[in-house]
Amino acid sequence: MSPVDFNRSGIRQVPDPCVVVIFGASGDLTRRKLMPSLFSLVCEKLLPDEFSVVGLARTEMDNDGFRQKIHEGIDSHGRLKPKDCDRWADFAQHIHYHQGEYDDPATYDGLCNLLGQIDQEVGGGCNILFYLSTPPVLYAPIIKQLGQAGLAVEPEGHWRRIIIEKPFGHDLASATQLNHDVHHVFNEDQVYRIDHYLGKETVQNLLVFRFANAIFEPLWNRNYIDHVQITVSEEVGLGSRAGYYDTAGVLRDMFQNHLLQLLTLTAMEPPAEFNATSLRDEKVKVLKAVQRIEPEGVGEFTVRGQYRTYRDEKGVAFNTNTATFAAARMYINNWRWRNVPFFLRSGKALAGKVTEIAVQFRHVPHLMFPLAPGEGLPANRLGLCLQPNEGILLHFETKLPGAGMRTRSVDMSYLYEQDFGANTLPDAYERLLLDALHGDASLFTRSDEIELAWRLIDPILQGWDSEHAPPLAFYESGTWGPSKSDEFIRTEKGRKWFSICTEC
Ligand code: BG6
C-alpha cells in the first residue's frame, strides 16, 4: 500500500529562509544533537538554501574553530555524516560563531549586526529561530535581553520563534515564573518548549496506532484494561552531569516531562483534528484528571531508590538522598480510566535501556476450559516498544497443536526494523527542529501543560522531603531497581513489572 501523509495533504515544502541562533553553542547538546540533526536535515534537502546557523556562547572561539568542533560532532554523532552527503562544505560557510556574555546588552548588539549581515546576504526577509540550550538559570536573562534588543518582534510577514530546552522550571513556582518571563517578551504561539520524547518516531506512532485503527480504541478503557505500565529505564548512570542531576533527581529529570507525556498520549481522548491546539487540549484534559499524589500519600503511591554507587560519583554529595529510581501508581479520574492504575517507573543504572508502554488487558469473564486448581490463563497484553526494539507486540493465548486442549502464550509482533530497515528512524531533534521551523507546535509542550505536570510532581517532591517519605531503597547497578519496586506493584492483585520489549 502506498503511504498516506497526514501533513498538509502530503505536500511539505521546505521552511521559509531562516537563521537558527543557538544559545549555549559550545555545549554538548549542540555538538551531539542539534548540529548533527540540522546537518541531516540539510542532507535530506528539507531545509531552504537560505539557511544559516549562529552559535552563541561565552567560550572564545572563531568561526573556523566552531566549524571544526561542529564537524567533529557530526562525524561522531550524526545520523548522516559529512562523508554521507556532499553538503558539508556549503553548510559550513553558513555556520557562524558569536562570542559574548549572555546578560550583556553588547552581545545582543553584535548579534543584531550579524543577523543583519546574514539577512542582506540572502536578500532580506530572514526568519529567526532562537534555541536556548544553556543552563536553565540563564533562560530568563537571555529572554529579557532578546526582548530589549527587539529581537522577539515579528516584522510584517516574518516570524521569530524560540525553542526552550528542558528542564522548564525546577518546580511549579519556578515554571510559572519562567512562563511569565517568557510571555513578557514572546507570545505563546512563538514559544516551543521541547520534550525530545515527543520527537521520537515511535512516540508519534502511538497516535497513529490509537487513532488510525478502529480495532483498539473500543477496548481502550476501564472495561477491558486492567492496568498500564510505563517504563523508561536507562543503563547509564549519572555520567558527567552531577551538578544538574544531583539537584534534580529522577522525578524532575524524567517523570515531570517524558513519563507524563507518555501517560497523556496513552490516556487522552481522540482529538477531533490533528493540530497543535486540539492535541494539546486533550493532553491537558488528562493532566487535569490525574489524581494528585499528596505528600501524605507518597509512602503508599511511590517508591524511591538510588543505585548503590551513586554516592561515589564525582560531584555528588557523599550523603545525598537524590533518587535515581522512582516508581509511582497514578489514577486518572475520568469515565474512561477510573480505577485503572497506571504504574510508572524510571531509573538510571538499570539492567537495560528500554522505553515501553505495556497495556495489560483483563482476564476473560468466564473460562470454559477446565484448569487444574490454582492454574490460570494469562490475560492479553499489548506492548508498545518505543526504544530500542521499536515495535508493537500483542501477547495472546493459542492452542498447542495435538490432542487435548493445552494452550500457550504467543506473540504477534510488528518490528519497525523489519518493515523499514535498520537506521531509518530520524533523530527526535530532526523532527522537532523541522516542526519548529515549519511553525507546527503539536509536538511541543504548552505553558498550561508544563504547569499542570509540575502540579502533579510538586506534592510528591514535598512528600519525599517530609516524614511521609518512603525509605530510600538502594539497588545494585545493572538490576531492574530496588526489590521494593517489585513489592510495590505486587501488593495489588499480585501484579508484576513487565519487560515486554526486551523480548522483541
Ligand atoms: C533526558 C534526561 O531528558 O533524557 C537524561 O535529562 C536522560 O537524564 C535522557 O538520560 C534519556 O533520553 P533518551 O532519548 O536517551 O531515552
XYZ file of C-alpha atoms and ligand atoms in Angstrom:
520
model
C 0.000 0.000 0.000
C 1.264 3.480 -0.702
C 1.881 5.623 2.381
C -0.588 8.269 3.467
C 0.913 11.555 4.623
C -1.148 13.415 7.217
C 0.982 16.539 6.920
C -0.742 19.104 4.783
C -2.053 16.634 2.241
C 1.375 15.227 1.614
C 2.911 18.482 0.487
C 5.561 19.556 2.932
C 7.657 22.312 1.457
C 10.924 23.474 2.955
C 10.579 26.111 5.675
C 10.979 29.817 4.922
C 14.536 31.243 4.703
C 15.795 31.296 8.256
C 18.582 31.502 10.796
C 18.821 29.278 13.855
C 20.553 31.057 16.735
C 21.773 28.592 19.358
C 22.500 29.913 22.842
C 24.894 27.563 24.608
C 26.599 26.649 21.347
C 29.802 25.400 22.932
C 27.865 22.766 24.910
C 27.295 19.090 24.476
C 23.728 19.253 23.166
C 24.783 21.468 20.265
C 27.649 19.168 19.315
C 25.901 15.832 19.822
C 22.317 16.567 18.836
C 21.411 19.982 17.433
C 24.042 20.422 14.742
C 24.054 16.758 13.674
C 20.254 16.961 13.333
C 20.420 20.169 11.308
C 23.066 18.624 9.084
C 20.920 15.537 8.469
C 18.046 17.846 7.516
C 20.362 19.693 5.109
C 21.413 16.390 3.545
C 17.787 15.312 3.208
C 17.115 18.641 1.413
C 14.497 19.521 3.997
C 15.927 22.981 4.727
C 15.893 26.052 2.485
C 19.007 27.149 0.556
C 18.959 30.346 2.594
C 19.624 28.621 5.878
C 22.245 29.714 8.433
C 23.232 28.894 11.972
C 24.657 31.280 14.545
C 26.238 29.657 17.583
C 26.439 31.921 20.608
C 28.381 31.157 23.784
C 30.857 32.594 26.266
C 33.829 30.500 25.089
C 36.423 32.326 22.968
C 36.350 30.784 19.503
C 36.367 31.979 15.904
C 34.158 30.765 13.062
C 36.713 28.193 11.921
C 37.188 26.817 15.421
C 33.428 26.468 15.824
C 33.014 24.839 12.411
C 35.764 22.365 13.244
C 34.081 21.454 16.543
C 30.747 21.007 14.791
C 32.311 18.871 12.070
C 33.737 16.546 14.732
C 30.376 16.409 16.499
C 28.532 15.494 13.305
C 31.172 12.947 12.428
C 30.827 11.191 15.788
C 27.113 11.576 16.469
C 25.307 12.373 13.223
C 22.841 10.030 11.574
C 24.192 11.363 8.290
C 27.868 12.273 8.430
C 29.883 14.665 6.249
C 31.069 11.667 4.227
C 27.475 10.570 3.589
C 26.444 13.669 1.685
C 28.233 16.378 -0.280
C 26.687 19.327 1.559
C 29.215 19.921 4.363
C 31.446 22.483 2.596
C 28.470 24.630 1.667
C 26.741 24.198 5.029
C 29.949 25.139 6.901
C 30.023 28.524 5.126
C 26.650 29.278 6.708
C 27.731 28.461 10.252
C 28.807 31.469 12.321
C 30.036 31.874 15.844
C 29.341 34.847 18.075
C 31.054 35.110 21.437
C 29.539 37.034 24.336
C 28.167 37.119 27.862
C 24.502 36.163 27.982
C 23.432 39.091 30.136
C 25.459 41.768 28.371
C 23.473 44.039 26.002
C 26.635 44.355 23.837
C 26.311 40.657 22.981
C 22.891 41.324 21.518
C 24.055 44.438 19.630
C 26.683 42.232 18.000
C 24.096 39.536 17.349
C 21.772 42.064 15.678
C 24.643 43.170 13.407
C 25.494 39.607 12.465
C 21.844 38.765 11.782
C 21.617 41.942 9.682
C 24.598 40.810 7.569
C 23.133 37.338 7.070
C 19.817 38.879 6.139
C 21.479 41.062 3.497
C 23.401 38.123 2.068
C 20.176 36.222 1.424
C 18.406 39.236 0.007
C 16.355 40.108 3.117
C 13.376 38.504 4.772
C 15.118 36.052 7.068
C 13.138 34.448 9.872
C 14.773 33.572 13.179
C 14.533 30.578 15.480
C 16.276 31.049 18.832
C 17.294 27.900 20.654
C 18.021 28.029 24.393
C 20.440 25.264 25.230
C 22.206 26.944 28.147
C 21.939 26.103 31.854
C 18.310 26.945 32.773
C 19.252 29.803 35.123
C 20.220 31.741 32.015
C 16.858 31.347 30.246
C 15.191 34.380 31.848
C 18.187 36.745 31.419
C 18.588 35.745 27.744
C 14.885 36.163 27.031
C 14.947 39.573 28.693
C 17.913 40.673 26.560
C 16.256 39.362 23.395
C 13.225 41.461 24.299
C 15.286 44.570 24.961
C 17.160 44.155 21.684
C 13.821 43.991 19.839
C 14.649 40.515 18.564
C 11.322 38.959 19.552
C 9.253 41.358 17.483
C 7.949 39.800 14.285
C 8.299 42.103 11.281
C 5.342 42.015 8.883
C 5.260 38.624 7.170
C 8.193 37.121 9.108
C 8.473 35.058 12.220
C 10.564 34.960 15.373
C 10.333 31.748 17.430
C 12.077 30.343 20.440
C 12.746 26.739 21.480
C 13.361 26.236 25.180
C 15.142 23.098 26.362
C 14.116 21.161 29.427
C 14.172 21.450 32.369
C 11.458 24.087 32.217
C 11.498 25.181 35.848
C 12.501 23.310 38.955
C 9.022 23.210 40.456
C 5.606 24.752 39.839
C 6.571 28.180 41.193
C 9.713 28.489 39.057
C 7.959 27.127 35.939
C 5.133 29.637 36.400
C 7.659 32.427 36.862
C 9.534 31.336 33.737
C 6.303 31.218 31.730
C 5.629 34.713 32.965
C 9.103 35.921 31.928
C 8.741 34.266 28.527
C 5.294 35.747 27.916
C 6.615 39.187 28.779
C 8.691 39.008 25.590
C 7.203 36.301 23.334
C 3.611 35.347 22.577
C 2.732 31.755 23.424
C 2.469 30.889 19.725
C 6.140 31.861 19.298
C 7.257 29.504 22.069
C 8.293 25.856 21.579
C 9.071 24.013 24.832
C 10.879 20.907 23.817
C 10.484 17.397 25.195
C 12.567 15.263 22.890
C 10.462 12.163 23.648
C 7.667 13.682 21.585
C 10.026 13.765 18.607
C 10.673 10.043 18.738
C 9.064 8.270 15.795
C 7.561 5.556 17.944
C 6.022 8.021 20.370
C 4.285 9.689 17.461
C 3.263 6.272 16.258
C 1.230 5.925 19.427
C -1.146 8.492 17.955
C -1.408 6.628 14.678
C -1.760 3.284 16.428
C -4.585 4.526 18.621
C -6.414 6.849 16.258
C -5.883 5.414 12.787
C -7.027 1.902 13.717
C -10.569 1.079 14.700
C -9.855 -2.184 16.483
C -8.023 -0.979 19.601
C -9.936 2.101 20.672
C -13.157 0.282 21.703
C -11.051 -1.747 24.157
C -9.016 1.205 25.383
C -10.771 1.786 28.688
C -11.539 0.554 32.195
C -13.898 -2.163 30.932
C -11.120 -4.086 29.198
C -7.854 -2.795 30.617
C -6.622 -3.978 33.989
C -3.681 -1.623 34.266
C -0.989 0.182 32.275
C 2.768 0.183 32.880
C 5.090 2.845 31.538
C 8.785 2.070 31.858
C 11.683 4.296 30.885
C 14.832 2.572 32.055
C 18.411 3.524 31.341
C 21.591 1.529 31.590
C 23.761 4.594 32.009
C 24.392 6.161 35.373
C 24.963 9.797 36.134
C 27.674 10.458 33.558
C 29.232 13.891 33.943
C 26.036 15.674 34.928
C 26.326 15.646 38.723
C 25.815 19.405 39.008
C 22.410 19.206 37.372
C 21.238 15.717 38.268
C 22.013 15.741 41.973
C 19.686 18.712 42.432
C 17.070 17.352 40.036
C 16.717 13.598 40.583
C 14.589 11.230 38.572
C 11.214 12.862 39.259
C 12.232 16.200 37.809
C 14.505 14.725 35.159
C 12.168 12.070 33.727
C 8.698 11.993 35.333
C 7.702 15.643 35.042
C 8.267 15.521 31.303
C 8.884 12.247 29.442
C 6.814 9.865 31.587
C 3.866 12.200 31.994
C 3.935 12.900 28.260
C 3.756 9.179 27.548
C 0.913 8.877 30.032
C -1.087 11.664 28.392
C -0.636 10.196 24.906
C -1.719 6.773 26.141
C -4.728 8.059 28.044
C -6.059 11.008 26.081
C -9.344 11.133 24.201
C -9.181 11.187 20.402
C -8.673 14.789 19.276
C -11.122 15.906 16.602
C -8.329 17.271 14.422
C -4.613 16.725 14.039
C -3.278 20.111 15.019
C -1.381 21.661 17.904
C -4.375 23.124 19.696
C -6.620 20.049 19.564
C -3.822 17.683 20.517
C -2.606 19.761 23.409
C -6.125 20.471 24.646
C -6.696 16.720 25.011
C -3.370 16.192 26.787
C -4.202 18.995 29.180
C -7.546 17.347 29.996
C -5.725 14.170 31.026
C -3.287 16.054 33.250
C -6.216 17.807 34.904
C -7.862 14.438 35.588
C -4.803 12.753 37.082
C -5.299 12.309 40.811
C -2.560 14.138 42.699
C -0.421 12.045 44.989
C -0.500 14.184 48.117
C 2.630 14.493 50.309
C 0.992 12.284 52.974
C 0.374 9.558 50.373
C 3.852 9.160 48.916
C 4.590 6.122 51.089
C 1.632 4.309 49.567
C 1.877 5.527 45.982
C 5.599 5.821 45.274
C 8.951 4.091 45.614
C 12.241 5.969 45.573
C 15.591 4.364 45.009
C 19.236 5.113 44.491
C 21.876 2.945 42.871
C 24.482 1.833 45.332
C 27.478 3.536 43.761
C 25.682 6.834 43.143
C 27.186 8.494 46.229
C 30.676 7.684 44.925
C 30.065 9.500 41.647
C 32.169 12.594 41.042
C 30.429 15.794 42.092
C 27.739 14.110 44.188
C 27.406 14.856 47.923
C 28.596 11.851 49.980
C 25.270 11.643 51.835
C 22.936 12.717 49.045
C 19.376 11.374 49.070
C 18.678 12.184 45.445
C 16.551 9.461 43.863
C 17.924 7.831 40.721
C 14.931 5.487 40.515
C 11.248 6.036 41.106
C 8.042 4.121 40.664
C 4.574 5.577 41.084
C 0.977 4.436 40.872
C -1.295 7.040 39.357
C -5.018 7.170 38.677
C -6.919 9.190 36.137
C -10.277 10.278 37.420
C -12.493 10.224 34.375
C -15.033 7.863 32.803
C -12.504 6.082 30.646
C -9.885 5.360 33.295
C -11.488 5.428 36.729
C -9.727 2.873 38.986
C -7.254 1.696 36.317
C -3.786 2.036 37.842
C -1.028 3.496 35.705
C 2.310 2.261 37.034
C 5.223 4.462 36.044
C 8.875 3.669 36.647
C 12.173 5.096 35.555
C 15.729 4.885 36.713
C 19.399 5.070 35.906
C 21.992 2.282 36.096
C 19.317 -0.334 35.421
C 19.537 -3.637 33.561
C 18.739 -2.232 30.147
C 17.736 0.786 28.099
C 14.062 0.329 27.440
C 11.120 2.607 26.882
C 7.863 0.743 26.727
C 4.188 1.026 27.459
C 2.553 -2.223 28.484
C -1.223 -2.421 28.427
C -2.476 -5.345 30.470
C -5.987 -6.394 29.495
C -8.451 -8.029 31.865
C -8.988 -11.759 32.081
C -11.846 -13.269 30.115
C -15.040 -13.016 32.169
C -15.631 -16.767 32.147
C -13.215 -19.523 31.200
C -14.852 -22.573 29.733
C -11.630 -24.604 29.569
C -11.072 -26.855 32.559
C -7.970 -25.918 34.525
C -6.321 -27.608 37.442
C -6.860 -25.887 40.800
C -4.577 -22.860 41.112
C -3.962 -22.707 37.362
C -4.882 -19.645 35.347
C -4.506 -18.339 31.847
C -2.583 -15.122 31.296
C -4.673 -12.224 30.038
C -3.806 -10.416 26.798
C -1.067 -7.862 26.914
C -0.065 -5.216 24.419
C 3.479 -3.870 24.347
C 4.258 -0.583 22.678
C 8.030 -0.657 22.382
C 9.403 2.823 21.918
C 13.109 2.019 22.165
C 15.377 0.258 21.461
C 13.465 -2.523 19.632
C 10.828 -0.250 18.176
C 7.651 -2.119 17.511
C 4.321 -3.390 18.775
C 3.680 -6.708 20.398
C 0.428 -8.473 21.246
C 0.525 -11.323 23.675
C -2.300 -13.829 23.403
C -3.210 -17.443 24.045
C -3.173 -20.155 21.457
C -3.838 -23.884 21.382
C -0.865 -26.176 21.337
C -1.105 -28.477 18.352
C -2.166 -32.000 19.015
C -4.581 -33.877 21.187
C -6.212 -32.292 24.192
C -6.753 -28.616 24.853
C -3.453 -27.240 26.042
C -2.635 -23.587 25.473
C 0.444 -21.433 25.341
C 1.074 -17.672 25.177
C 2.403 -16.415 21.863
C 3.182 -13.011 20.395
C 2.004 -11.257 17.311
C 4.656 -8.684 16.627
C 5.461 -5.861 14.313
C 9.027 -4.518 14.295
C 9.962 -1.231 12.665
C 13.342 -2.536 11.685
C 11.885 -5.498 9.800
C 9.497 -3.354 7.840
C 11.559 -0.254 7.273
C 15.157 -1.448 7.700
C 17.754 -0.505 10.288
C 18.756 3.125 10.864
C 15.749 4.628 9.154
C 14.442 6.392 12.237
C 15.412 10.067 12.243
C 16.660 11.521 15.499
C 13.944 13.140 17.609
C 15.693 16.502 17.302
C 15.496 16.376 13.494
C 11.744 16.089 13.629
C 11.323 18.725 16.322
C 13.660 21.299 14.783
C 11.927 20.917 11.453
C 8.481 21.231 13.040
C 9.523 24.418 14.826
C 10.859 25.847 11.555
C 7.521 24.981 9.948
C 5.616 26.563 12.835
C 3.981 23.316 13.910
C 3.820 23.200 17.707
C 1.896 19.908 18.008
C 4.853 18.062 19.487
C 5.859 20.826 21.885
C 4.582 21.465 25.364
C 2.203 24.346 26.010
C 2.546 26.597 29.062
C -0.529 25.166 30.836
C 0.661 21.608 30.202
C 4.021 22.311 31.827
C 2.380 23.854 34.872
C -0.134 21.019 35.254
C 2.686 18.481 35.100
C 4.531 20.305 37.867
C 1.304 20.389 39.877
C 1.463 16.588 39.917
C 5.171 16.310 40.688
C 5.491 19.039 43.328
C 3.466 17.263 46.055
C 5.470 14.063 45.541
C 8.692 16.014 45.929
C 7.287 17.644 49.060
C 6.288 14.247 50.436
C 9.735 12.843 49.730
C 11.177 15.726 51.699
C 8.976 15.070 54.717
C 8.393 12.458 57.415
C 5.997 10.707 54.982
C 8.823 9.813 52.577
C 9.220 6.130 51.732
C 12.692 4.927 52.721
C 15.353 5.431 50.064
C 15.781 1.914 48.655
C 19.254 1.114 47.373
C 19.765 -1.115 44.348
C 22.675 -2.685 42.544
C 23.585 -1.228 39.168
C 22.533 -3.476 36.319
C 19.344 -4.695 38.029
C 15.734 -3.601 37.498
C 15.811 -1.343 40.561
C 15.139 -1.928 44.237
C 13.175 -5.005 45.312
C 10.765 -2.527 46.934
C 9.603 -1.702 43.436
C 8.563 -5.330 42.825
C 6.808 -5.477 46.199
C 5.098 -2.192 45.374
C 3.455 -3.488 42.210
C 2.783 -6.936 43.722
C 0.769 -5.553 46.649
C -2.161 -5.108 44.339
C -3.543 -8.310 42.818
C -0.071 -9.884 42.585
C 0.869 -7.821 39.544
C 4.448 -7.690 38.330
C 6.554 -5.452 36.150
C 6.870 -6.490 32.526
C 9.807 -6.089 30.268
C 7.970 -6.969 27.108
C 10.127 -5.148 24.644
C 13.414 -6.705 25.625
C 11.772 -9.894 24.328
C 11.097 -8.324 20.903
C 16.926 13.464 29.211
C 17.367 13.302 30.635
O 15.844 14.334 29.110
O 16.559 12.201 28.677
C 18.502 12.304 30.743
O 17.784 14.553 31.145
C 18.138 11.009 30.062
O 18.860 12.075 32.106
C 17.604 11.251 28.662
O 19.300 10.206 30.017
C 17.051 9.981 28.056
O 16.748 10.206 26.713
P 16.780 9.037 25.636
O 16.352 9.690 24.364
O 18.192 8.543 25.597
O 15.831 7.996 26.130
